[in-house]
Amino acid sequence: MTERADKRKVVVIGAGPVGALAAVYAAVRGDDVEVYELRGDLRNPSTTPLNFTKSINLALSERGINSMRHAGVPSLVDDILKETIPMHARMIHGRSKLGDLYQDSQDYDVYGRSIHAVDRAGLNKRILDALEAMPNVTFFFNHKLTGADFNRNTAWFEHRAHAPKTDHAQNPTQPSASPTEHQRNPEKEVHFDLLIGADGAHSAARYHLMKFARVNYQQEYIDTLWCEFHIAPRTTDSSFAISPHHLHIWPGTAFMFIAIPSLDRSFTCTLFAPSATFASLSSSPQTSLPSFFEENFPGVSPDLITTPDLVAQFSENPHLPLISIKCTPYHYGSSAVIVGDAAHAMVPFYGQGMNAGLEDVRVLFDFLDAHGVYASQAASSPSSPQHSFSTDTDSSAGTPPPLPSPSLSSTPSQPVPKIAPSSNLATALAAYTAHRTPDAHTINDLALHNYLEMRSSVTSPLYLFRKHVEEFLYKYFPRLGWSTQYSRVSFGNQRYSAVKERSEWQGTLLRGMVSGVGLVAGIGALGVGLRRRETIWEGVTGVVGRMIGKQR
């Protein structure tokens, strides 16, 4: 932890993974940090997360890992990864035209890299434990942000002795709040130098920020609800019922069922379907739900979830909405900034919600360091821009080649300057907003699009053709700088906006190859085999070179 004479007071709203990591970044730089959380201590099993069911598994990938790696707590990443399960592929489940059940494994990456199934509460606990060990950090649980004046750098909080336990209005398993829980308690006035809002999609920090900043705000509920299910370990030997190293998908045209492994050898599962489907199933779940699963998700019930358990879980667990939020700017002057879902809530179909939020923290403090806000950190911080913007690092298995692109860069379009320590914090926050907004908007859009891919495209011949071609070129001809969009998003740290631009560029070339005479030459070259790699190289680079020439 850095000792500074000019230490500031940083107030963090929200003690979830993103807020906790933001507090770590500020604390290791020597700031006095206060963390305010609406709920009770999130490490307490009796604390039910807001807007989540009691258990939720997430996919942790390179961006989140990299952000924790640069937090300044040496053991944090290792401690968290020890409590994860690597998933190296999707497992697509279905029924053949002959009526047989099948499984098709689709690797995420040709180099064997994995995303990691992680328990949200367990990850959160590790970060909070690291914070608690720091003498300059104070927690305030059961504190609700009720107001803020960002011109006076003042916030007000209400202390709730017993926070309501209802995690969603649709959840019948949670008790209603008692009358005393609705009584207003005296407010506490808090002064700060910087407030970081990381309090989720329904952010109080964002609500109060919008009273001061001219925030452009867009909110969309997609016509899809989700409900959690549970696959228990095998009763015979307590082993996993299905492969633990896959993210399992039962795709459907308009809906999808997925399963993610847990450390207790169970699977946390989710049904995604239109609201009309949920309404229809809810009218008579005892009769309609089993047949719906048999028709659309073969092999789930009764094989993995008994019929009574299937009906009970559907009836008792909440049916929750999915929201996508975009806004900008993320800051006001030098006093406040929002990160994570508070700034850009997204649907979960790319597995990037938490990862993007954790990356927000790293990028934010990169800009603070670069603009001299932390003078002693500007030249030496492991997360400063010259270290983290310029490379596409990887912490997973395999050693893939770099992903060069003459026209694209993983650095900001305008280089982040190193400015004198007297630089205004407002300048750093404005630069962060300008840099991060297009990336956040891009991953929001990609997440929406990926729902279509997961529920239907994963079985499409055209999708599989493009995937195999891109992986072949990535593995055997790295000089082309080719890669799948998924690999760039999940196994690298390149800007989301640059990833999308590069992927669209590749897609244009492939469509040209398929529609033009270049297809014959390309297929012929690729078909020669690895024994004549020089011939393949000449054929592929010739086809791609001609297509690049046409694009220009």
Short mmCIF file of N, CA and C in Angstrom, two decimals, residues 5-148:
data_model
loop_
_atom_site.label_atom_id
_atom_site.label_comp_id
_atom_site.label_asym_id
_atom_site.label_seq_id
_atom_site.Cartn_x
_atom_site.Cartn_y
_atom_site.Cartn_z
N ALA A 5 1.12 11.77 1.50
CA ALA A 5 0.73 12.90 2.33
C ALA A 5 -0.54 13.56 1.82
N ASP A 6 -0.78 13.42 0.50
CA ASP A 6 -1.93 14.08 -0.12
C ASP A 6 -3.10 13.12 -0.30
N LYS A 7 -3.23 12.15 0.59
CA LYS A 7 -4.26 11.14 0.41
C LYS A 7 -5.65 11.78 0.37
N ARG A 8 -6.50 11.20 -0.42
CA ARG A 8 -7.86 11.70 -0.55
C ARG A 8 -8.82 10.69 0.03
N LYS A 9 -10.06 11.11 0.20
CA LYS A 9 -11.11 10.22 0.69
C LYS A 9 -11.96 9.78 -0.48
N VAL A 10 -11.97 8.48 -0.69
CA VAL A 10 -12.76 7.90 -1.78
C VAL A 10 -13.92 7.12 -1.17
N VAL A 11 -15.12 7.44 -1.61
CA VAL A 11 -16.33 6.72 -1.19
C VAL A 11 -16.78 5.84 -2.34
N VAL A 12 -16.94 4.54 -2.07
CA VAL A 12 -17.40 3.58 -3.07
C VAL A 12 -18.80 3.15 -2.71
N ILE A 13 -19.72 3.26 -3.66
CA ILE A 13 -21.10 2.82 -3.46
C ILE A 13 -21.26 1.45 -4.08
N GLY A 14 -21.50 0.44 -3.25
CA GLY A 14 -21.66 -0.92 -3.74
C GLY A 14 -20.46 -1.78 -3.39
N ALA A 15 -20.72 -2.90 -2.72
CA ALA A 15 -19.64 -3.80 -2.29
C ALA A 15 -19.64 -5.10 -3.06
N GLY A 16 -20.26 -5.10 -4.25
CA GLY A 16 -20.17 -6.27 -5.12
C GLY A 16 -18.77 -6.40 -5.68
N PRO A 17 -18.54 -7.35 -6.60
CA PRO A 17 -17.20 -7.55 -7.13
C PRO A 17 -16.57 -6.29 -7.72
N VAL A 18 -17.34 -5.50 -8.48
CA VAL A 18 -16.79 -4.32 -9.13
C VAL A 18 -16.48 -3.23 -8.10
N GLY A 19 -17.42 -2.95 -7.22
CA GLY A 19 -17.19 -1.95 -6.20
C GLY A 19 -16.05 -2.33 -5.27
N ALA A 20 -15.99 -3.59 -4.89
CA ALA A 20 -14.92 -4.05 -4.01
C ALA A 20 -13.56 -3.90 -4.68
N LEU A 21 -13.47 -4.24 -5.99
CA LEU A 21 -12.20 -4.10 -6.68
C LEU A 21 -11.81 -2.63 -6.82
N ALA A 22 -12.79 -1.76 -7.06
CA ALA A 22 -12.49 -0.32 -7.13
C ALA A 22 -11.93 0.17 -5.80
N ALA A 23 -12.48 -0.33 -4.70
CA ALA A 23 -11.98 0.05 -3.38
C ALA A 23 -10.55 -0.44 -3.19
N VAL A 24 -10.24 -1.64 -3.69
CA VAL A 24 -8.87 -2.16 -3.59
C VAL A 24 -7.91 -1.25 -4.35
N TYR A 25 -8.25 -0.90 -5.58
CA TYR A 25 -7.37 -0.05 -6.39
C TYR A 25 -7.10 1.28 -5.69
N ALA A 26 -8.14 1.89 -5.10
CA ALA A 26 -7.94 3.16 -4.41
C ALA A 26 -7.13 2.98 -3.13
N ALA A 27 -7.41 1.91 -2.40
CA ALA A 27 -6.74 1.69 -1.12
C ALA A 27 -5.25 1.43 -1.29
N VAL A 28 -4.86 0.63 -2.29
CA VAL A 28 -3.44 0.34 -2.47
C VAL A 28 -2.67 1.57 -2.92
N ARG A 29 -3.37 2.59 -3.43
CA ARG A 29 -2.73 3.84 -3.80
C ARG A 29 -2.68 4.82 -2.62
N GLY A 30 -3.15 4.38 -1.46
CA GLY A 30 -3.01 5.18 -0.26
C GLY A 30 -4.21 6.01 0.12
N ASP A 31 -5.31 5.94 -0.62
CA ASP A 31 -6.50 6.71 -0.28
C ASP A 31 -7.18 6.13 0.95
N ASP A 32 -7.89 6.98 1.68
CA ASP A 32 -8.81 6.52 2.71
C ASP A 32 -10.11 6.14 2.01
N VAL A 33 -10.52 4.91 2.17
CA VAL A 33 -11.64 4.38 1.40
C VAL A 33 -12.78 3.99 2.34
N GLU A 34 -13.97 4.42 2.00
CA GLU A 34 -15.18 4.00 2.70
C GLU A 34 -16.10 3.32 1.69
N VAL A 35 -16.56 2.11 2.03
CA VAL A 35 -17.41 1.32 1.15
C VAL A 35 -18.80 1.26 1.76
N TYR A 36 -19.80 1.74 1.02
CA TYR A 36 -21.19 1.75 1.49
C TYR A 36 -21.99 0.75 0.67
N GLU A 37 -22.72 -0.12 1.36
CA GLU A 37 -23.48 -1.19 0.71
C GLU A 37 -24.90 -1.22 1.27
N LEU A 38 -25.88 -1.27 0.36
CA LEU A 38 -27.29 -1.30 0.77
C LEU A 38 -27.63 -2.55 1.56
N ARG A 39 -27.03 -3.66 1.17
CA ARG A 39 -27.32 -4.94 1.83
C ARG A 39 -26.41 -5.13 3.04
N GLY A 40 -26.64 -6.25 3.74
CA GLY A 40 -25.75 -6.61 4.81
C GLY A 40 -24.43 -7.11 4.25
N ASP A 41 -23.55 -7.56 5.14
CA ASP A 41 -22.25 -8.08 4.72
C ASP A 41 -22.47 -9.21 3.72
N LEU A 42 -21.96 -9.04 2.51
CA LEU A 42 -22.20 -10.00 1.44
C LEU A 42 -21.50 -11.33 1.69
N ARG A 43 -20.61 -11.38 2.66
CA ARG A 43 -19.96 -12.65 3.02
C ARG A 43 -20.82 -13.48 3.95
N ASN A 44 -21.88 -12.89 4.45
CA ASN A 44 -22.81 -13.60 5.34
C ASN A 44 -23.79 -14.42 4.49
N PRO A 45 -23.85 -15.73 4.68
CA PRO A 45 -24.74 -16.57 3.84
C PRO A 45 -26.20 -16.15 3.91
N SER A 46 -26.61 -15.46 4.97
CA SER A 46 -28.01 -15.06 5.09
C SER A 46 -28.35 -13.84 4.25
N THR A 47 -27.32 -13.19 3.71
CA THR A 47 -27.55 -12.01 2.87
C THR A 47 -27.88 -12.46 1.46
N THR A 48 -29.10 -12.21 1.03
CA THR A 48 -29.52 -12.60 -0.31
C THR A 48 -29.24 -11.45 -1.29
N PRO A 49 -28.49 -11.72 -2.35
CA PRO A 49 -28.18 -10.64 -3.31
C PRO A 49 -29.44 -10.06 -3.93
N LEU A 50 -29.45 -8.75 -4.11
CA LEU A 50 -30.57 -8.09 -4.77
C LEU A 50 -30.61 -8.49 -6.24
N ASN A 51 -31.83 -8.78 -6.72
CA ASN A 51 -32.06 -9.10 -8.13
C ASN A 51 -31.35 -10.36 -8.59
N PHE A 52 -30.92 -11.19 -7.65
CA PHE A 52 -30.38 -12.49 -8.01
C PHE A 52 -31.05 -13.53 -7.13
N THR A 53 -31.00 -14.77 -7.58
CA THR A 53 -31.44 -15.84 -6.73
C THR A 53 -30.32 -16.15 -5.75
N LYS A 54 -30.54 -17.13 -4.89
CA LYS A 54 -29.60 -17.37 -3.79
C LYS A 54 -28.23 -17.80 -4.28
N SER A 55 -28.15 -18.42 -5.43
CA SER A 55 -26.85 -18.83 -5.96
C SER A 55 -26.78 -18.43 -7.43
N ILE A 56 -25.63 -17.91 -7.82
CA ILE A 56 -25.45 -17.58 -9.22
C ILE A 56 -24.01 -17.83 -9.61
N ASN A 57 -23.81 -18.55 -10.70
CA ASN A 57 -22.48 -18.80 -11.23
C ASN A 57 -22.20 -17.86 -12.39
N LEU A 58 -20.97 -17.42 -12.47
CA LEU A 58 -20.58 -16.49 -13.51
C LEU A 58 -19.39 -17.07 -14.28
N ALA A 59 -19.14 -16.50 -15.46
CA ALA A 59 -17.99 -16.90 -16.25
C ALA A 59 -16.92 -15.82 -16.10
N LEU A 60 -15.81 -16.20 -15.50
CA LEU A 60 -14.68 -15.29 -15.32
C LEU A 60 -13.69 -15.53 -16.46
N SER A 61 -13.34 -14.47 -17.17
CA SER A 61 -12.42 -14.62 -18.30
C SER A 61 -11.27 -13.62 -18.17
N GLU A 62 -10.44 -13.54 -19.21
CA GLU A 62 -9.17 -12.83 -19.14
C GLU A 62 -9.30 -11.39 -18.68
N ARG A 63 -10.30 -10.66 -19.14
CA ARG A 63 -10.41 -9.25 -18.78
C ARG A 63 -10.58 -9.07 -17.27
N GLY A 64 -11.44 -9.90 -16.67
CA GLY A 64 -11.62 -9.82 -15.23
C GLY A 64 -10.38 -10.27 -14.49
N ILE A 65 -9.75 -11.35 -14.97
CA ILE A 65 -8.53 -11.87 -14.33
C ILE A 65 -7.42 -10.82 -14.41
N ASN A 66 -7.26 -10.23 -15.57
CA ASN A 66 -6.22 -9.23 -15.76
C ASN A 66 -6.43 -8.03 -14.84
N SER A 67 -7.67 -7.63 -14.66
CA SER A 67 -7.96 -6.48 -13.81
C SER A 67 -7.64 -6.78 -12.35
N MET A 68 -7.92 -7.99 -11.91
CA MET A 68 -7.57 -8.36 -10.54
C MET A 68 -6.07 -8.56 -10.40
N ARG A 69 -5.42 -9.01 -11.46
CA ARG A 69 -3.97 -9.21 -11.44
C ARG A 69 -3.24 -7.90 -11.20
N HIS A 70 -3.80 -6.80 -11.70
CA HIS A 70 -3.18 -5.50 -11.57
C HIS A 70 -3.67 -4.72 -10.35
N ALA A 71 -4.38 -5.38 -9.46
CA ALA A 71 -4.98 -4.67 -8.32
C ALA A 71 -3.97 -4.33 -7.24
N GLY A 72 -2.81 -4.98 -7.25
CA GLY A 72 -1.82 -4.72 -6.21
C GLY A 72 -1.92 -5.63 -5.03
N VAL A 73 -2.72 -6.70 -5.13
CA VAL A 73 -2.83 -7.73 -4.08
C VAL A 73 -2.30 -9.02 -4.68
N PRO A 74 -1.05 -9.39 -4.41
CA PRO A 74 -0.39 -10.48 -5.14
C PRO A 74 -1.13 -11.81 -5.17
N SER A 75 -1.77 -12.19 -4.09
CA SER A 75 -2.37 -13.53 -4.03
C SER A 75 -3.83 -13.55 -4.49
N LEU A 76 -4.39 -12.40 -4.82
CA LEU A 76 -5.83 -12.33 -5.08
C LEU A 76 -6.25 -13.24 -6.23
N VAL A 77 -5.58 -13.13 -7.38
CA VAL A 77 -5.98 -13.91 -8.55
C VAL A 77 -5.82 -15.40 -8.29
N ASP A 78 -4.69 -15.80 -7.71
CA ASP A 78 -4.47 -17.22 -7.44
C ASP A 78 -5.52 -17.78 -6.49
N ASP A 79 -5.85 -17.03 -5.46
CA ASP A 79 -6.86 -17.49 -4.50
C ASP A 79 -8.21 -17.66 -5.16
N ILE A 80 -8.56 -16.77 -6.07
CA ILE A 80 -9.86 -16.86 -6.74
C ILE A 80 -9.87 -18.00 -7.75
N LEU A 81 -8.80 -18.12 -8.55
CA LEU A 81 -8.77 -19.17 -9.57
C LEU A 81 -8.78 -20.56 -8.96
N LYS A 82 -8.28 -20.71 -7.75
CA LYS A 82 -8.32 -22.01 -7.08
C LYS A 82 -9.76 -22.47 -6.83
N GLU A 83 -10.67 -21.52 -6.80
CA GLU A 83 -12.07 -21.83 -6.51
C GLU A 83 -12.94 -21.70 -7.75
N THR A 84 -12.35 -21.95 -8.91
CA THR A 84 -13.10 -21.92 -10.16
C THR A 84 -12.97 -23.26 -10.87
N ILE A 85 -13.82 -23.46 -11.86
CA ILE A 85 -13.75 -24.66 -12.70
C ILE A 85 -13.52 -24.20 -14.14
N PRO A 86 -12.40 -24.59 -14.75
CA PRO A 86 -12.16 -24.18 -16.14
C PRO A 86 -13.13 -24.83 -17.10
N MET A 87 -13.66 -24.06 -18.01
CA MET A 87 -14.55 -24.56 -19.06
C MET A 87 -13.90 -24.25 -20.40
N HIS A 88 -13.47 -25.29 -21.10
CA HIS A 88 -12.72 -25.07 -22.34
C HIS A 88 -13.59 -25.10 -23.59
N ALA A 89 -14.87 -25.40 -23.42
CA ALA A 89 -15.71 -25.54 -24.61
C ALA A 89 -17.18 -25.41 -24.24
N ARG A 90 -17.99 -25.17 -25.27
CA ARG A 90 -19.43 -25.34 -25.16
C ARG A 90 -19.77 -26.79 -25.45
N MET A 91 -20.76 -27.32 -24.76
CA MET A 91 -21.31 -28.62 -25.10
C MET A 91 -22.74 -28.40 -25.58
N ILE A 92 -22.95 -28.65 -26.87
CA ILE A 92 -24.27 -28.44 -27.47
C ILE A 92 -25.06 -29.74 -27.38
N HIS A 93 -26.23 -29.67 -26.78
CA HIS A 93 -27.09 -30.85 -26.60
C HIS A 93 -28.28 -30.77 -27.55
N GLY A 94 -28.71 -31.92 -28.03
CA GLY A 94 -29.88 -31.96 -28.89
C GLY A 94 -30.32 -33.38 -29.17
N ARG A 95 -31.27 -33.49 -30.09
CA ARG A 95 -31.78 -34.79 -30.50
C ARG A 95 -31.69 -34.88 -32.03
N SER A 96 -31.13 -35.96 -32.52
CA SER A 96 -30.98 -36.14 -33.96
C SER A 96 -32.33 -36.42 -34.62
N LYS A 97 -32.34 -36.40 -35.95
CA LYS A 97 -33.57 -36.68 -36.67
C LYS A 97 -34.04 -38.12 -36.43
N LEU A 98 -33.11 -38.99 -36.03
CA LEU A 98 -33.48 -40.38 -35.73
C LEU A 98 -33.97 -40.54 -34.29
N GLY A 99 -33.96 -39.44 -33.54
CA GLY A 99 -34.47 -39.50 -32.18
C GLY A 99 -33.41 -39.76 -31.12
N ASP A 100 -32.15 -39.85 -31.51
CA ASP A 100 -31.09 -40.12 -30.54
C ASP A 100 -30.57 -38.82 -29.94
N LEU A 101 -30.26 -38.88 -28.64
CA LEU A 101 -29.64 -37.74 -27.98
C LEU A 101 -28.19 -37.62 -28.45
N TYR A 102 -27.72 -36.38 -28.62
CA TYR A 102 -26.32 -36.18 -29.00
C TYR A 102 -25.72 -35.03 -28.21
N GLN A 103 -24.38 -35.04 -28.15
CA GLN A 103 -23.62 -33.96 -27.56
C GLN A 103 -22.52 -33.56 -28.54
N ASP A 104 -22.33 -32.28 -28.72
CA ASP A 104 -21.31 -31.79 -29.65
C ASP A 104 -20.46 -30.74 -28.93
N SER A 105 -19.19 -31.07 -28.71
CA SER A 105 -18.29 -30.15 -28.01
C SER A 105 -17.68 -29.17 -29.01
N GLN A 106 -17.77 -27.87 -28.69
CA GLN A 106 -17.20 -26.82 -29.52
C GLN A 106 -16.19 -26.04 -28.69
N ASP A 107 -14.91 -26.25 -28.95
CA ASP A 107 -13.86 -25.57 -28.18
C ASP A 107 -14.00 -24.06 -28.32
N TYR A 108 -13.73 -23.36 -27.22
CA TYR A 108 -13.75 -21.91 -27.27
C TYR A 108 -12.56 -21.35 -28.05
N ASP A 109 -11.45 -22.10 -28.04
CA ASP A 109 -10.22 -21.53 -28.56
C ASP A 109 -9.31 -22.65 -29.04
N VAL A 110 -8.63 -22.43 -30.15
CA VAL A 110 -7.77 -23.47 -30.73
C VAL A 110 -6.54 -23.73 -29.87
N TYR A 111 -6.22 -22.84 -28.95
CA TYR A 111 -5.06 -23.04 -28.08
C TYR A 111 -5.44 -23.63 -26.72
N GLY A 112 -6.68 -24.08 -26.59
CA GLY A 112 -7.10 -24.75 -25.38
C GLY A 112 -7.37 -23.85 -24.20
N ARG A 113 -7.48 -22.54 -24.43
CA ARG A 113 -7.73 -21.63 -23.33
C ARG A 113 -9.16 -21.77 -22.83
N SER A 114 -9.36 -21.45 -21.56
CA SER A 114 -10.64 -21.69 -20.91
C SER A 114 -11.17 -20.41 -20.26
N ILE A 115 -12.49 -20.34 -20.17
CA ILE A 115 -13.13 -19.42 -19.24
C ILE A 115 -13.35 -20.18 -17.95
N HIS A 116 -13.67 -19.48 -16.88
CA HIS A 116 -13.72 -20.12 -15.56
C HIS A 116 -15.10 -19.92 -14.93
N ALA A 117 -15.72 -21.04 -14.55
CA ALA A 117 -16.97 -20.95 -13.80
C ALA A 117 -16.63 -20.59 -12.36
N VAL A 118 -17.25 -19.52 -11.87
CA VAL A 118 -16.94 -19.04 -10.53
C VAL A 118 -18.22 -18.68 -9.81
N ASP A 119 -18.25 -18.97 -8.54
CA ASP A 119 -19.38 -18.59 -7.70
C ASP A 119 -19.25 -17.11 -7.38
N ARG A 120 -20.28 -16.35 -7.68
CA ARG A 120 -20.21 -14.90 -7.48
C ARG A 120 -19.93 -14.54 -6.03
N ALA A 121 -20.60 -15.21 -5.12
CA ALA A 121 -20.41 -14.90 -3.70
C ALA A 121 -18.99 -15.24 -3.25
N GLY A 122 -18.44 -16.34 -3.75
CA GLY A 122 -17.08 -16.72 -3.37
C GLY A 122 -16.06 -15.73 -3.87
N LEU A 123 -16.21 -15.28 -5.13
CA LEU A 123 -15.30 -14.28 -5.67
C LEU A 123 -15.41 -12.98 -4.89
N ASN A 124 -16.65 -12.57 -4.62
CA ASN A 124 -16.89 -11.34 -3.86
C ASN A 124 -16.23 -11.41 -2.48
N LYS A 125 -16.35 -12.57 -1.84
CA LYS A 125 -15.78 -12.75 -0.50
C LYS A 125 -14.27 -12.57 -0.52
N ARG A 126 -13.60 -13.12 -1.53
CA ARG A 126 -12.14 -13.01 -1.61
C ARG A 126 -11.70 -11.55 -1.71
N ILE A 127 -12.40 -10.77 -2.52
CA ILE A 127 -12.03 -9.36 -2.68
C ILE A 127 -12.33 -8.59 -1.40
N LEU A 128 -13.49 -8.86 -0.78
CA LEU A 128 -13.83 -8.18 0.47
C LEU A 128 -12.85 -8.54 1.58
N ASP A 129 -12.43 -9.78 1.63
CA ASP A 129 -11.44 -10.19 2.64
C ASP A 129 -10.13 -9.43 2.44
N ALA A 130 -9.71 -9.28 1.17
CA ALA A 130 -8.49 -8.51 0.90
C ALA A 130 -8.65 -7.06 1.35
N LEU A 131 -9.84 -6.49 1.14
CA LEU A 131 -10.10 -5.12 1.58
C LEU A 131 -10.06 -5.00 3.09
N GLU A 132 -10.66 -5.96 3.77
CA GLU A 132 -10.76 -5.90 5.23
C GLU A 132 -9.38 -5.91 5.89
N ALA A 133 -8.40 -6.47 5.20
CA ALA A 133 -7.05 -6.52 5.76
C ALA A 133 -6.31 -5.20 5.62
N MET A 134 -6.92 -4.23 4.93
CA MET A 134 -6.25 -2.94 4.71
C MET A 134 -6.71 -1.95 5.77
N PRO A 135 -5.78 -1.31 6.47
CA PRO A 135 -6.15 -0.41 7.58
C PRO A 135 -6.85 0.86 7.14
N ASN A 136 -6.75 1.24 5.87
CA ASN A 136 -7.35 2.48 5.39
C ASN A 136 -8.70 2.26 4.70
N VAL A 137 -9.34 1.11 4.98
CA VAL A 137 -10.65 0.79 4.40
C VAL A 137 -11.66 0.56 5.51
N THR A 138 -12.86 1.17 5.36
CA THR A 138 -13.94 0.99 6.33
C THR A 138 -15.21 0.58 5.59
N PHE A 139 -15.90 -0.43 6.11
CA PHE A 139 -17.16 -0.90 5.52
C PHE A 139 -18.33 -0.27 6.26
N PHE A 140 -19.38 0.05 5.49
CA PHE A 140 -20.65 0.49 6.05
C PHE A 140 -21.75 -0.31 5.36
N PHE A 141 -22.10 -1.45 5.94
CA PHE A 141 -23.17 -2.28 5.37
C PHE A 141 -24.53 -1.75 5.83
N ASN A 142 -25.58 -2.16 5.12
CA ASN A 142 -26.94 -1.72 5.42
C ASN A 142 -27.07 -0.20 5.37
N HIS A 143 -26.36 0.43 4.44
CA HIS A 143 -26.42 1.87 4.27
C HIS A 143 -26.94 2.18 2.86
N LYS A 144 -28.01 2.94 2.82
CA LYS A 144 -28.64 3.31 1.55
C LYS A 144 -28.27 4.73 1.18
N LEU A 145 -27.78 4.92 -0.04
CA LEU A 145 -27.50 6.26 -0.55
C LEU A 145 -28.82 6.97 -0.82
N THR A 146 -29.09 8.06 -0.10
CA THR A 146 -30.37 8.76 -0.24
C THR A 146 -30.24 10.10 -0.94
N GLY A 147 -29.02 10.61 -1.06
CA GLY A 147 -28.85 11.89 -1.72
C GLY A 147 -27.38 12.20 -1.92
N ALA A 148 -27.11 13.14 -2.84
CA ALA A 148 -25.73 13.54 -3.09
C ALA A 148 -25.72 14.93 -3.71
#
